[in-house]
Amino acid sequence: MSVPPRQLHLNVNILHSGFIPSAWRLPDADPLAFTDAAHYVRVAQIAEAAKFDAVFLADNAAIIEQIDFRPITALEPTVLLATVAAATTRIGVIGTASTSYNEPYNIARRFATLDHVSGGRAGWNIVTTADAASARNFGLDATPDHAGRYARADEFTEVVKALWNSWDDDAVIGDKQSGRFIDEAKVTPIAHRGRHFSVQGPLNLPRTPQGQPVLVQAGGSGDGRELAARHAEAVFSAAHTLEESLAYSRAVNERAAALGRGPHAVKILPGLATIIGATETEALRRRDELIDMIPWSYSLKRLAGILGLPVERLHLDQALPADLALPAGGNGNHTFFHATLSLVQGRQHTVRDLIRALCGGGGHRVLVGTPEQVANEIETWFKAGAADGFNLMPDALPSGLQDFVDGVVPILQQRGLFRREYAGRTLREHFGLARPAALSGDRATPQLRLSAAK
């Protein structure tokens, strides 16, 4: 029996007006798109017509952008994605929710609901929130420490999975003649008692069409990789070189295999920003147009935030300071710190050079070129095993996505790398993931089983 060829996965990260901070200033852009559900629906419909795996929404629990210049992530993801799901039929809907400032029961219920209403297309992006502004919005004077955030996230995710599995697949009977509606023996409390959470359960809605929503994670620190290896089915990573992404993929999947999850349990989907033109000259001109509309003061503040520095330490025509350390003593964002520094490692550079290379963005790789050049880079990373696909961030939305769909997707299809039609209806089927079996019998979380065994 022949094994079907490996297929590329493509998501679009709907960063309001686009990846480039100045995208909202383009003539065809709507400055109010960041709060307009119709904008997100339109982007999702373009992606679905091209047979993308999913749309993805990031989230913040505070205003962490410079709102004097740029639109922000404003709408709550699961509410917005329910609207997107109602206007589409196949494309997956992945939303971010933080384990730092939520409760497991609410998140389990919210994403199970999204999976039900979308017909099995939901995914949860698990994040730990590191910014001080969010902490203050939840009554804290400081951000919880890095290790503590990830320990909470691990237990949080265990509880959510247990709640999703607190119903057997066949618990709902609905027999009108006998009057028997639900088999109560197949709906079981999880009775979780752990360090961070005490959750009795069961969840108050049946198991979802996918068994459980797809679990996604984004984090490049050691703790983040461990969380991904334990729980994630896909990871949204950040890498500027093939070697960097290949090493990350190997590290996560080797750890997942050691935990008994199989040899390639986690799909690696690096972030990829694209600026596309009919010619390379045209693409470079579009890049320069977008960059020139970004105030240098904005870019300096953003870069300083990523690096955890006072903005006064950055000078446009000088190199980065040599004594850089992880932001907030290691309690900040490891992923974008390391991804940004990898751009200048071993190179002569100035801060101005770095900002232009980042296109004023947030640490992800940026490809500027023709559709064929972009397709070539995607194929190289995919065939090398450095990526199972990409979390795309077009320069501007929806125009940049349309450029990718019209120019790059047909090339990938001609090369046999990307689907021409959906083979299934659920996000799990798009990603080639198995539907998890219900945890019949002992549904207690590992923490409970461990404590009961002592």
XYZ file of C-alpha atoms in Angstrom, residues 130-368:
239
model
C 3.978 37.730 29.656
C 3.228 41.467 29.430
C 2.795 43.691 32.474
C -0.220 45.545 31.048
C -2.240 42.319 30.943
C -1.205 41.451 34.498
C -2.496 44.816 35.711
C -5.819 44.216 33.964
C -6.280 41.133 36.127
C -5.359 42.687 39.441
C -1.665 41.750 39.524
C 1.206 44.144 40.146
C 3.674 42.033 38.144
C 3.740 39.274 35.554
C 3.906 35.757 37.052
C 7.345 34.182 36.624
C 8.132 32.252 33.443
C 8.379 28.772 34.974
C 5.226 29.351 37.003
C 3.264 30.447 33.927
C 4.215 27.287 32.077
C 3.509 25.010 35.033
C 0.044 26.555 35.214
C -0.356 26.173 31.438
C 0.533 22.483 31.588
C -2.036 21.735 34.289
C -4.570 24.040 32.619
C -4.283 22.093 29.353
C -4.543 18.728 31.120
C -7.788 19.875 32.739
C -9.217 21.198 29.466
C -8.479 17.907 27.704
C -10.045 15.948 30.561
C -13.188 18.085 30.349
C -13.407 17.574 26.586
C -13.231 13.846 27.256
C -15.713 13.771 30.131
C -18.398 12.524 27.716
C -18.156 9.297 25.712
C -18.878 9.601 22.005
C -22.119 7.631 22.394
C -23.337 9.236 25.628
C -26.230 10.997 23.890
C -29.022 8.529 23.093
C -32.015 10.726 22.253
C -34.422 7.763 21.997
C -37.923 9.209 21.688
C -39.681 5.867 22.151
C -37.962 4.881 25.399
C -37.636 8.427 26.655
C -33.959 7.859 27.372
C -31.930 10.933 26.480
C -28.380 10.540 27.868
C -26.568 7.524 29.286
C -25.375 8.987 32.570
C -22.797 6.230 32.995
C -20.962 7.730 30.004
C -20.774 11.254 31.439
C -18.153 11.326 34.190
C -16.797 14.046 36.500
C -13.045 14.582 36.140
C -12.651 15.420 39.862
C -9.374 17.248 39.278
C -7.448 18.483 42.318
C -4.118 20.001 41.388
C -1.661 22.701 42.357
C -3.389 25.446 40.390
C -6.928 24.226 39.756
C -9.766 22.340 41.373
C -12.342 21.330 38.762
C -15.076 18.790 39.359
C -16.648 18.540 35.892
C -17.980 17.052 33.738
C -18.296 19.594 30.938
C -21.879 20.603 30.268
C -21.913 19.739 26.568
C -21.232 16.518 24.646
C -17.981 15.525 22.990
C -17.302 17.578 19.893
C -17.287 16.559 16.206
C -13.465 16.310 16.249
C -13.397 14.520 19.592
C -11.600 17.601 20.819
C -10.448 20.829 19.139
C -6.952 20.810 17.659
C -4.334 21.961 20.165
C -1.891 24.578 18.897
C 0.946 26.244 20.783
C 3.350 29.106 20.205
C 6.466 29.357 22.341
C 10.182 29.078 21.692
C 11.617 28.867 25.208
C 12.639 25.588 26.823
C 9.408 25.597 28.821
C 7.466 26.390 25.656
C 9.020 23.483 23.797
C 8.188 21.143 26.659
C 4.557 22.317 26.649
C 4.422 21.800 22.879
C 5.927 18.315 23.129
C 3.409 17.315 25.809
C 0.242 18.731 24.287
C 0.491 20.503 20.932
C -0.580 19.010 17.628
C 0.754 22.032 15.738
C 3.169 24.796 16.714
C 3.300 28.337 15.354
C 7.050 28.959 15.513
C 9.383 31.803 14.564
C 12.561 31.140 12.548
C 14.622 33.055 10.007
C 16.826 30.225 8.753
C 16.108 26.717 7.545
C 18.666 25.298 9.965
C 17.044 27.085 12.907
C 13.598 25.751 12.018
C 14.907 22.248 11.368
C 16.605 22.160 14.783
C 13.397 23.369 16.452
C 11.302 20.735 14.665
C 13.686 17.967 15.674
C 13.845 19.109 19.296
C 10.077 19.291 19.739
C 9.290 16.053 17.956
C 12.083 14.081 19.607
C 10.765 15.185 22.985
C 7.187 14.327 21.944
C 8.359 10.885 20.855
C 10.095 10.385 24.202
C 6.750 11.135 25.845
C 5.148 8.352 23.821
C 3.427 10.481 21.204
C 5.055 8.985 18.100
C 7.873 10.088 15.780
C 6.270 13.195 14.217
C 3.354 14.142 16.457
C 3.679 17.921 16.141
C 3.225 19.927 12.930
C 5.743 22.780 12.736
C 4.297 25.898 11.097
C 6.707 28.859 11.132
C 5.372 32.353 10.726
C 5.996 33.747 7.245
C 5.306 37.311 6.137
C 5.054 37.847 2.375
C 5.370 40.883 0.117
C 4.669 39.836 -3.459
C 5.067 41.591 -6.796
C 4.885 40.578 -10.446
C 8.653 41.234 -10.536
C 11.228 41.372 -7.781
C 11.617 45.099 -8.433
C 7.884 45.593 -7.950
C 7.910 43.600 -4.712
C 10.848 45.603 -3.349
C 9.098 48.838 -4.312
C 5.981 47.726 -2.392
C 8.143 46.845 0.625
C 9.857 50.240 0.567
C 6.524 52.032 0.189
C 5.153 50.280 3.260
C 8.299 50.802 5.351
C 8.519 54.474 4.436
C 5.025 54.984 5.893
C 6.139 53.711 9.319
C 7.511 56.372 11.694
C 10.999 55.476 12.886
C 9.886 56.324 16.425
C 7.258 53.553 16.218
C 9.738 50.983 14.947
C 12.330 51.880 17.573
C 9.802 51.488 20.401
C 8.592 48.176 19.008
C 12.098 46.784 18.631
C 12.995 47.990 22.119
C 9.954 46.168 23.480
C 10.952 42.905 21.782
C 14.503 43.168 23.129
C 13.441 44.343 26.592
C 15.473 47.552 26.386
C 14.794 51.225 27.099
C 14.290 52.811 23.698
C 17.092 55.288 24.508
C 19.629 52.451 24.141
C 18.805 51.991 20.440
C 20.375 54.270 17.841
C 19.356 53.954 14.205
C 22.841 54.121 12.728
C 24.616 52.006 15.334
C 24.674 48.270 15.960
C 22.565 46.678 18.664
C 24.050 46.829 22.163
C 26.401 43.912 22.742
C 25.165 42.986 26.223
C 21.634 41.861 25.368
C 19.941 39.444 27.743
C 16.490 37.901 27.818
C 13.807 40.526 28.541
C 12.709 40.969 32.164
C 15.381 38.608 33.443
C 13.989 35.756 31.351
C 10.359 36.532 32.183
C 9.585 38.154 28.831
C 8.957 36.822 25.330
C 11.759 34.372 24.473
C 10.464 33.531 20.970
C 10.678 36.928 19.302
C 13.803 37.926 21.233
C 15.758 34.982 19.818
C 14.173 35.235 16.347
C 15.103 38.909 16.094
C 18.692 38.374 17.186
C 19.117 35.543 14.678
C 18.692 38.106 11.887
C 21.864 39.953 12.864
C 23.998 37.104 14.191
C 27.399 37.166 12.492
C 26.452 40.133 10.284
C 27.461 43.766 10.132
C 24.300 45.712 10.859
C 22.731 48.836 12.256
C 19.434 49.183 14.075
C 18.099 50.802 10.917
C 19.135 47.720 8.899
C 17.401 45.428 11.383
C 14.172 47.419 11.362
C 14.097 47.334 7.565
C 14.775 43.587 7.559
C 11.869 43.110 9.970
C 9.733 45.471 7.871
C 8.701 47.118 11.111
C 7.158 43.793 12.170
C 7.529 41.499 15.119
C 10.320 39.005 14.537
C 8.964 36.682 11.852
C 10.692 35.872 8.567
C 9.773 38.160 5.670
C 9.899 37.043 2.023
C 9.925 39.747 -0.649
